[in-house]
Coordinates of C-alpha atoms and ligand atoms in Angstrom, one line a residue:
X268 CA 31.0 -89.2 40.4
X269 CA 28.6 -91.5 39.7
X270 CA 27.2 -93.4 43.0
X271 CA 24.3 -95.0 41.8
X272 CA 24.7 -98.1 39.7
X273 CA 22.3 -100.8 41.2
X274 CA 20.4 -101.1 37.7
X275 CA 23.3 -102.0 35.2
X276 CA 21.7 -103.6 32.8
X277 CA 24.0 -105.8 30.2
X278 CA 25.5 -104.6 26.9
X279 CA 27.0 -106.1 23.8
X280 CA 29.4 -104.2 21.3
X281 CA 27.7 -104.9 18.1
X282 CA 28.7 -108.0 16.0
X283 CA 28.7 -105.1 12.8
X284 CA 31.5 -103.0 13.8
X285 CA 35.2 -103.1 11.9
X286 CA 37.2 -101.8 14.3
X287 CA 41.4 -100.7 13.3
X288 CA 44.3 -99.5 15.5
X289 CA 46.9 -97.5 13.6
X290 CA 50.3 -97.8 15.5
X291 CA 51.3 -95.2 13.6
X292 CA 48.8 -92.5 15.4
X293 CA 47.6 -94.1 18.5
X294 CA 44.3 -93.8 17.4
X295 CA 41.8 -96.5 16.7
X296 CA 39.1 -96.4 13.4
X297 CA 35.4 -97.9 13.8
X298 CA 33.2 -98.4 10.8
X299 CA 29.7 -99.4 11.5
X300 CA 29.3 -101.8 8.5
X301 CA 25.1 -101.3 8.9
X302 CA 24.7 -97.7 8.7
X303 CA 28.3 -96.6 6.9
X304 CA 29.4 -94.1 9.3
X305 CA 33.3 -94.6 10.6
X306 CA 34.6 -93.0 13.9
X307 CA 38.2 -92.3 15.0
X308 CA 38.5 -92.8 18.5
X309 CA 41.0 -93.1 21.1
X310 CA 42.5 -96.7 22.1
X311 CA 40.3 -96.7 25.3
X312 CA 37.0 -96.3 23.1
X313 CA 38.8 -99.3 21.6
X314 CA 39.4 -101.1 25.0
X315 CA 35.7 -100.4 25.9
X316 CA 34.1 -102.0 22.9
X317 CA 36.7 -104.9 23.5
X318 CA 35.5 -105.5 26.9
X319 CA 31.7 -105.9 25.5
X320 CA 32.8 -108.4 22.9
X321 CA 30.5 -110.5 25.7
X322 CA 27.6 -109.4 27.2
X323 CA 29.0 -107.6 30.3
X324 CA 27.5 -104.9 32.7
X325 CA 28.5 -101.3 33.2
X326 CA 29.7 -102.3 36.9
X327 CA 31.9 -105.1 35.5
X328 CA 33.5 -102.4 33.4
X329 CA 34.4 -99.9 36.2
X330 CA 36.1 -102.6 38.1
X331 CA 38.2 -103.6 35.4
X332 CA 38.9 -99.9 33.6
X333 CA 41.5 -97.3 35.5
X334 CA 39.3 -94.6 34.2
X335 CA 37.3 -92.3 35.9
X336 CA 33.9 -93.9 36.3
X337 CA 31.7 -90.8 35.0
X338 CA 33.7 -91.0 31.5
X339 CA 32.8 -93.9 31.1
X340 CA 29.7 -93.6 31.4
X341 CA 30.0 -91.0 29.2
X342 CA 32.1 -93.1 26.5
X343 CA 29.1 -95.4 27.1
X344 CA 26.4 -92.9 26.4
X345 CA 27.8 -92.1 23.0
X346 CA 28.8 -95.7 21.9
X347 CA 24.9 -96.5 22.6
X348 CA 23.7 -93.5 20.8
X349 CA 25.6 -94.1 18.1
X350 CA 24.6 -98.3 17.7
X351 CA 28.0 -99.3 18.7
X352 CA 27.1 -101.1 21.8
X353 CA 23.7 -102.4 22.4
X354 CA 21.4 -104.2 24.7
X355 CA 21.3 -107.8 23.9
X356 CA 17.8 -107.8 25.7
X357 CA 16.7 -105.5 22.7
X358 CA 15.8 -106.8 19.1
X359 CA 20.0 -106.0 18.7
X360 CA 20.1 -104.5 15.0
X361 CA 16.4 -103.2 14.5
X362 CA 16.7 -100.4 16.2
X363 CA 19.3 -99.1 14.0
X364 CA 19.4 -100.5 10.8
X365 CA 16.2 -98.3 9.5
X366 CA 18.6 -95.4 8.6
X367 CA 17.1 -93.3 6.1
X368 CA 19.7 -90.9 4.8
X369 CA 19.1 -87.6 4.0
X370 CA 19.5 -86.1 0.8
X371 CA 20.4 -82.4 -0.4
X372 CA 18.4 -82.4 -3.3
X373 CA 14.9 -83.2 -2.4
X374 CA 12.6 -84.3 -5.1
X375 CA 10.0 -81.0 -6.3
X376 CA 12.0 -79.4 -3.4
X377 CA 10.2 -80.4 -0.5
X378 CA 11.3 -80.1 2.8
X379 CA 12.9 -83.0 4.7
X380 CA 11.1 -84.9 7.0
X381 CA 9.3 -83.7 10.2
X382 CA 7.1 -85.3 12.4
X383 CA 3.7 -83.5 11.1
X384 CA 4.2 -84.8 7.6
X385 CA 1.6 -87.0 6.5
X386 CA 2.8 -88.0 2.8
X387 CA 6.5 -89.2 3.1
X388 CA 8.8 -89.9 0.1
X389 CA 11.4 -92.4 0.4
X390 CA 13.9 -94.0 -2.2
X391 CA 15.3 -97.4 -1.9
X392 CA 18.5 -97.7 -4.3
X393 CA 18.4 -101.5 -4.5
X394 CA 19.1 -103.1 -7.7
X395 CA 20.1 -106.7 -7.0
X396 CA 16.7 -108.0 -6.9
X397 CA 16.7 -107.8 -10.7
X398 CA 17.9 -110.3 -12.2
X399 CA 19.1 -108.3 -15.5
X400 CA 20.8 -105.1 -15.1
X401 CA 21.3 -103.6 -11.5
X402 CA 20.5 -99.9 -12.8
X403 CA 17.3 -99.7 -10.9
X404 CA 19.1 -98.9 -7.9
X405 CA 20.3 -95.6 -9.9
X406 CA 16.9 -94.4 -10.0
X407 CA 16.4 -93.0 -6.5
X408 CA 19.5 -90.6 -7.2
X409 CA 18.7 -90.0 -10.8
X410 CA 15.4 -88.5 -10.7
X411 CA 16.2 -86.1 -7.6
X412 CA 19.1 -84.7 -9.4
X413 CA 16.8 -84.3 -13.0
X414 CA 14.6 -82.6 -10.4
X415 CA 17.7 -80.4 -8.9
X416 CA 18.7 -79.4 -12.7
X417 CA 16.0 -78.7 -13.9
X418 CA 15.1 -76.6 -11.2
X419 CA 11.7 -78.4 -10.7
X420 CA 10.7 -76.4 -7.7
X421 CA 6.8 -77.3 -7.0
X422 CA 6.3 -76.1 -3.4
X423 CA 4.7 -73.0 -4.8
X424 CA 3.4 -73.8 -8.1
X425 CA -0.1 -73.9 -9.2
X426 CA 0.2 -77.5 -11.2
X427 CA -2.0 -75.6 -14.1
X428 CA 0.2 -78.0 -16.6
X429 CA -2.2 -80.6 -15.4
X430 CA -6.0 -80.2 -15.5
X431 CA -7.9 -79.1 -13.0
X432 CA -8.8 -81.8 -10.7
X433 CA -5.4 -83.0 -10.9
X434 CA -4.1 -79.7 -9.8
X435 CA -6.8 -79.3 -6.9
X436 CA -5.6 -82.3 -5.5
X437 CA -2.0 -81.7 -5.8
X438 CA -1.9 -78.4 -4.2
X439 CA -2.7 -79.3 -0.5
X440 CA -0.1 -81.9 -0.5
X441 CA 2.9 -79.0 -1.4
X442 CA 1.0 -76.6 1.2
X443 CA 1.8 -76.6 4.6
X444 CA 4.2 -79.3 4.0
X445 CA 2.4 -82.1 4.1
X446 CA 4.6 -84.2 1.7
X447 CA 8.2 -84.3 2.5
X448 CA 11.4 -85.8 1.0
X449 CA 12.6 -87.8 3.9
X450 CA 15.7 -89.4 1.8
X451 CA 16.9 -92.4 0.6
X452 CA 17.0 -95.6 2.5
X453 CA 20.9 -96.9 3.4
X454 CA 22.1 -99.4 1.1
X455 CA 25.7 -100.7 1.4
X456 CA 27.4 -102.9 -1.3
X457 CA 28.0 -105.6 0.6
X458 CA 24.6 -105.9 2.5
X459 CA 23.1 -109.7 2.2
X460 CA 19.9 -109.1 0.0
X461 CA 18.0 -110.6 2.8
X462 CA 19.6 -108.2 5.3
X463 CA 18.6 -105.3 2.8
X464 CA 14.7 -107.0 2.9
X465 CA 14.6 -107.1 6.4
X466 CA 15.9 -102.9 6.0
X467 CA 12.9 -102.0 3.8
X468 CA 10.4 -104.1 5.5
X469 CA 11.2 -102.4 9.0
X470 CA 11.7 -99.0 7.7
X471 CA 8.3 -99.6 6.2
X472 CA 6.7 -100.8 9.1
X473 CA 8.0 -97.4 11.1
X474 CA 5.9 -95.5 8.3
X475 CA 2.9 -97.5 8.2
X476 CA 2.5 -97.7 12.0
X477 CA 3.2 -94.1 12.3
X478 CA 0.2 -93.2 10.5
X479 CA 2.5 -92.0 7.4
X480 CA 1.6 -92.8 3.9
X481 CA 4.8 -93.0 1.8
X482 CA 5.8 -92.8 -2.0
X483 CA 8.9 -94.9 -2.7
X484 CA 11.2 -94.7 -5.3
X485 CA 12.6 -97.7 -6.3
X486 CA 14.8 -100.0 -7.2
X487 CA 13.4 -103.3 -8.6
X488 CA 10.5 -104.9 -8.2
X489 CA 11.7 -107.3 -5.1
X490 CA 11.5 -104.2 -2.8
X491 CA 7.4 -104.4 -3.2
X492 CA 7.2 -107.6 -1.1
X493 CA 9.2 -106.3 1.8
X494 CA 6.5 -103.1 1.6
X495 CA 3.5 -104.5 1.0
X496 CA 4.0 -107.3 3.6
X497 CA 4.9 -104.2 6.1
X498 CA 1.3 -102.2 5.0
X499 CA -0.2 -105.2 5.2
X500 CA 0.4 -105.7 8.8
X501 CA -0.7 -102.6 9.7
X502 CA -3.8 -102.9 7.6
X503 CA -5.1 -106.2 7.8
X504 CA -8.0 -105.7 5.2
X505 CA -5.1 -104.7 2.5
X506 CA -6.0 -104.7 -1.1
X507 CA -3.4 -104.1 -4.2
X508 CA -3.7 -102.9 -7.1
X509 CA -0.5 -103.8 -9.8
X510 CA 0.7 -101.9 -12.8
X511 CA 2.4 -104.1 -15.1
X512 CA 3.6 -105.9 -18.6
X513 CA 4.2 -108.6 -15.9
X514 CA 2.3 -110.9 -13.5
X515 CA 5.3 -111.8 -11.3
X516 CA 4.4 -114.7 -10.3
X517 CA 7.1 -116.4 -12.6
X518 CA 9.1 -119.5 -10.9
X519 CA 13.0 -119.8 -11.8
X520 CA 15.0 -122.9 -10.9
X521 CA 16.7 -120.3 -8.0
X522 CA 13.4 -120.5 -6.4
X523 CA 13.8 -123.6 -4.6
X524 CA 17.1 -122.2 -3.2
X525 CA 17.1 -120.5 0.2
X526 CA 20.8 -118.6 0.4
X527 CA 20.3 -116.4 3.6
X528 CA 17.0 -116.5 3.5
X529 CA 16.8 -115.0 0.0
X530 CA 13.5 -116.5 -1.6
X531 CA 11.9 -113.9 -3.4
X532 CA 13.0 -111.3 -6.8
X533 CA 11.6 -109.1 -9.5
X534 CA 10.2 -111.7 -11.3
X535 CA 8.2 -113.8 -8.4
X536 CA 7.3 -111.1 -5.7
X537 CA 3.7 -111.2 -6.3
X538 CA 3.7 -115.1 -5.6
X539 CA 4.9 -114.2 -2.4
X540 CA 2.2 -111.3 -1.7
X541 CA -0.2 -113.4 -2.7
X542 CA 0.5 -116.1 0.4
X543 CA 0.4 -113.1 2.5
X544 CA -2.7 -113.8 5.0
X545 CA -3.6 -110.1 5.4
X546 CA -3.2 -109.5 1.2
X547 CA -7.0 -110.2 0.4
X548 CA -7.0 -109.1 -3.1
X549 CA -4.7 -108.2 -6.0
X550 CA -5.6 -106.7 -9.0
X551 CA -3.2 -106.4 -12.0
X552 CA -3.5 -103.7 -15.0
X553 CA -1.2 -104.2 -17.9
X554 CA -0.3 -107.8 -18.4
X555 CA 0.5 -108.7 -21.6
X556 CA 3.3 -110.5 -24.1
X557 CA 4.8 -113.6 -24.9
X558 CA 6.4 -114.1 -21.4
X559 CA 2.5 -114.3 -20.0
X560 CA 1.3 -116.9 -22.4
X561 CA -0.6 -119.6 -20.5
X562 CA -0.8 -117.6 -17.3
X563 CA -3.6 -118.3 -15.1
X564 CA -4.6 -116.4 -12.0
X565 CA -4.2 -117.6 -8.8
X566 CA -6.2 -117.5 -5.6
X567 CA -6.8 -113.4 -5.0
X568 CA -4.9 -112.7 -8.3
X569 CA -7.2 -110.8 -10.7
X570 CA -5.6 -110.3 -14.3
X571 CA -6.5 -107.4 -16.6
X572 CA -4.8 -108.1 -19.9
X573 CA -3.5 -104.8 -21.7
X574 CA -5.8 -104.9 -24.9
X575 CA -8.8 -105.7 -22.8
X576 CA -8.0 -102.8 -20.3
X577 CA -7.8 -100.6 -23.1
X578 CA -11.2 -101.9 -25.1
X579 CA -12.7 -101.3 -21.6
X580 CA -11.4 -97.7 -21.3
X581 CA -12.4 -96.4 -24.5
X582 CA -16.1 -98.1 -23.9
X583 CA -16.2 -96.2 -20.8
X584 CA -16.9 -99.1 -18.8
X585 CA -15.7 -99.2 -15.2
X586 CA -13.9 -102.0 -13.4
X587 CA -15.4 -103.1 -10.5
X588 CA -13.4 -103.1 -7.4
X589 CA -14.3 -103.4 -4.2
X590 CA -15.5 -100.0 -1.9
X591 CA -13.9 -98.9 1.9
X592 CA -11.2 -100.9 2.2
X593 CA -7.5 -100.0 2.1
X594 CA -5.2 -99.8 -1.4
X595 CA -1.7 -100.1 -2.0
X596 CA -0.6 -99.3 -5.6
X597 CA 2.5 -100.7 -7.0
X598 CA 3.6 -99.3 -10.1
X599 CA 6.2 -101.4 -12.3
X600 CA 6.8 -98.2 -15.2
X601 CA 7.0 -101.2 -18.1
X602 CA 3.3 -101.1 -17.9
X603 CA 3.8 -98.0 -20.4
X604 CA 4.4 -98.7 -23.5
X605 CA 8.2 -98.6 -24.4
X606 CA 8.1 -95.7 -27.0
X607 CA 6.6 -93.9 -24.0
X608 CA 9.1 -94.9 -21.5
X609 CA 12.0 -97.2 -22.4
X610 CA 14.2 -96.7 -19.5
X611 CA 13.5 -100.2 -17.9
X612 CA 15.3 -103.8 -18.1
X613 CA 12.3 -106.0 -19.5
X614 CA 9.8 -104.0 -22.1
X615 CA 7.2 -105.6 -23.5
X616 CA 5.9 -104.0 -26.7
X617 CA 2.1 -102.8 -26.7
X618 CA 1.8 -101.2 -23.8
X619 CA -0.5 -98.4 -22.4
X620 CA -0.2 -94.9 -23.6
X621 CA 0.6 -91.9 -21.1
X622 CA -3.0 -90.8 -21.8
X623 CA -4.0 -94.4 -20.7
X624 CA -2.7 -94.8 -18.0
X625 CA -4.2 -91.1 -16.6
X626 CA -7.3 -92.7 -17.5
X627 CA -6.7 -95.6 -16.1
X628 CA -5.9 -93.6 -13.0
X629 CA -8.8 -91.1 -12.7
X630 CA -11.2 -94.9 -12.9
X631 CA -9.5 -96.7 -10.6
X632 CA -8.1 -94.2 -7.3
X633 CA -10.4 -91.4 -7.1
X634 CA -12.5 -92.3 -3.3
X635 CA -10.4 -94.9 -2.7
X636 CA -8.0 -95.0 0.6
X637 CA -4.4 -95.3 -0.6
X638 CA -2.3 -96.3 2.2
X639 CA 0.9 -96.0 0.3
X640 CA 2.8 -96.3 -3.4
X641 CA 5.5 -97.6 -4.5
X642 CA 7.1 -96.8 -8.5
X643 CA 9.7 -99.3 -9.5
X644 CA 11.5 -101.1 -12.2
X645 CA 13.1 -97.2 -13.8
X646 CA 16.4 -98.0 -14.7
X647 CA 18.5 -95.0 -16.1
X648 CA 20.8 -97.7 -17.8
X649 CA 18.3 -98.3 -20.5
X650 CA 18.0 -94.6 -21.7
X651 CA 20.3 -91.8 -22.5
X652 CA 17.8 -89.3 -22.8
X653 CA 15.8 -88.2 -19.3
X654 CA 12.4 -90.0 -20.7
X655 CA 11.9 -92.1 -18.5
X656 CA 12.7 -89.8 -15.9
X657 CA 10.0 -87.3 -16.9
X658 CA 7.2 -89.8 -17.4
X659 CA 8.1 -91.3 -14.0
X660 CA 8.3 -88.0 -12.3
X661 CA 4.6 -87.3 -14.1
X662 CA 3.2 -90.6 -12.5
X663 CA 4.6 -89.8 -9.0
X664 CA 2.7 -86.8 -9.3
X665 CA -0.2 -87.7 -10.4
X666 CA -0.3 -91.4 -8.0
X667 CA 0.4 -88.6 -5.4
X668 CA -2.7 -86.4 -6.0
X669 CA -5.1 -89.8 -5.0
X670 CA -3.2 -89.6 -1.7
X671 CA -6.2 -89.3 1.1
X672 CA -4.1 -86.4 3.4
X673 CA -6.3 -84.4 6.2
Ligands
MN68 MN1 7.3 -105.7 -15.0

């Protein structure tokens, strides 16, 4: 029995729960609408969770409940665990709405995440942010089973398909498991977009404050403004260095409308990194065609047009960007050229070659401290063949050999 209960402190069953009764079994259903998981429990699991429709207290409970006081607490225990009932005194849904689920087929086949880990791969399947085709949020899936079939094993290999440098950089990562798979971020249908921001943005921040530096796998371009605000809180200093055909700083008339706190998309993140306080810099690689005609930089916003980045790479000349301070890369994959990769909603003709953009690469990350990546903008949709796949899968590996692991 259970004698002491002087600190009882208040709970709330939480406001995301669809709970059913069947008559026909007795037995009642609970789906937890955030993280997707249903429970069948018995009508007193029910009753409980009725009784904390308020804020009430465990002692409250006792009183009213003709049920052994130590199962209850133990009902309680496990309603807790599982996010069903919370403390209203807590920041309610944060605590569990970070769910990264686990996936069977881990990307390269690297093991799932553990707490030693230092370079941590996460997808976000979240599509809705473009405004064109929803595909992106495919990609997450996509490229882990192209890794699966393909049998693209690399915890062992010797990465002698790229050069050497490339290759000495990659191994430590696959040794010792330092880079891990840790899944894919939980993304339901009916989510809010802003709900799903908020998702990323604290999922990121876990990373980021952990000490991690992750890889993720989108989605659409939106997702880069939920991560980059979240490394930018953890590094104040933060500096960003943007792949693209696009600036992303385009307006649309939706902009001026706030629906649940949805203000941002693929097409206008950067404006909204840019107003970041801790975002002191952004430098863009990549920009070109008619959609970027008359675009000119804002504060922090430093443009590289295509054709000039190219001049400047086969002149050998280096691009001067600044030394010690932290870099997040965000790579939008229609910054290739689309004969190179044309799995992606909005190609813009004339864009870097694969042998470019390695170039471009080997310049610009080498020394530098990358605090964390994100690849976006893949979309499966627009390619029947695994092309895009493959070159993405190459640029993952080759933005994860600048990663600065001990
Ligand atoms: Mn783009």
């Amino acid at each position: 029995m259970i004698t002491d209960v002087s600190v009882s402190p208040l709970l709330l069953k939480s406001p995301y729960l669809d709970i059913t009764l069947s008559n026909q079994t007795g037995k009642g259903t609970i789906f937890n609408m955030i993280s997707g998981k249903s429970y069948e429990v018995s009508p007193a699991i029910v009753s409980i969770l009725d009784f904390f429709r308020q804020p009430a207290t465990t002692d409250a409970l006792f009183d009213e409940m003709d049920i052994e006081n130590d199962q209850l607490e133990l009902a309680i225990a496990y309603l807790q665990r599982n996010g069903l009932l919370l403390d209203p005194s807590t920041e309610g849904w944060e605590r569990f709405t970070a769910d990264v689920m686990a996936v069977k087929n881990r990307i390269f086949g690297v093991d799932a995440y553990h707490e030693r880990a230092e370079a941590v791969i996460v997808g976000i399947p979240f599509g809705k942010g473009n405004g064109k085709s929803m595909g992106g949020a495919k990609f997450p899936f996509h490229i882990r089973e192209f890794s699966q079939n393909n049998n693209l094993l690399l915890k062992g290999a010797d990465f002698l398909l790229f050069d050497e440098l490339t290759a000495t950089r990659l191994q430590p990562l696959f040794q010792n498991s330092k880079l891990v798979d840790y899944g894919n971020l939980f993304v339901n249908a009916n989510e809010s977009t802003a709900f799903v921001y908020a998702k990323i943005h604290h999922m990121a921040s876990q990373l980021f404050k952990a000490g991690k530096i992750p890889a993720f796998i989108g989605g659409d371009h939106s997702i880069s403004y939920p991560l980059i605000k979240a490394a930018s809180e953890t590094y104040p200093n933060l500096h960003v260095i943007h792949f693209d055909a696009h600036t992303d700083t385009y307006g649309s008339r939706y902009d001026s409308i706030s629906h649940w706190g949805k203000v941002h998309h693929y097409g206008n993140f950067m404006t909204k990194c840019l107003e970041l306080s801790n975002v002191q810099q952004v430098y863009q690689f990549g920009i070109r065609g008619f959609a970027n005609a008359g675009t000119r930089p804002r504060p922090k916003q430093h443009i590289h047009w295509c054709h000039q980045v190219s001049e400047q790479l086969r002149q050998g000349k280096r691009f001067d960007l600044p030394d010690d301070v932290p870099y997040y890369v965000t790579f939008d994959v229609d910054v290739l050229d689309p004969t190179v990769l044309p799995g992606t909603a909005t190609p813009i003709p004339g864009g870097f070659s694969l042998e470019e953009i390695k170039q471009l690469f080997s310049q610009l990350l080498p020394g530098r401290q990358l605090v964390g990546f994100d690849l976006v903008e893949a979309n499966p949709d627009f390619d029947s063949t695994d092309l895009t796949t493959q070159v993405a899968m190459e640029i993952l590996l080759r933005l994860m050999s600048y990663l600065t692991i001990s």
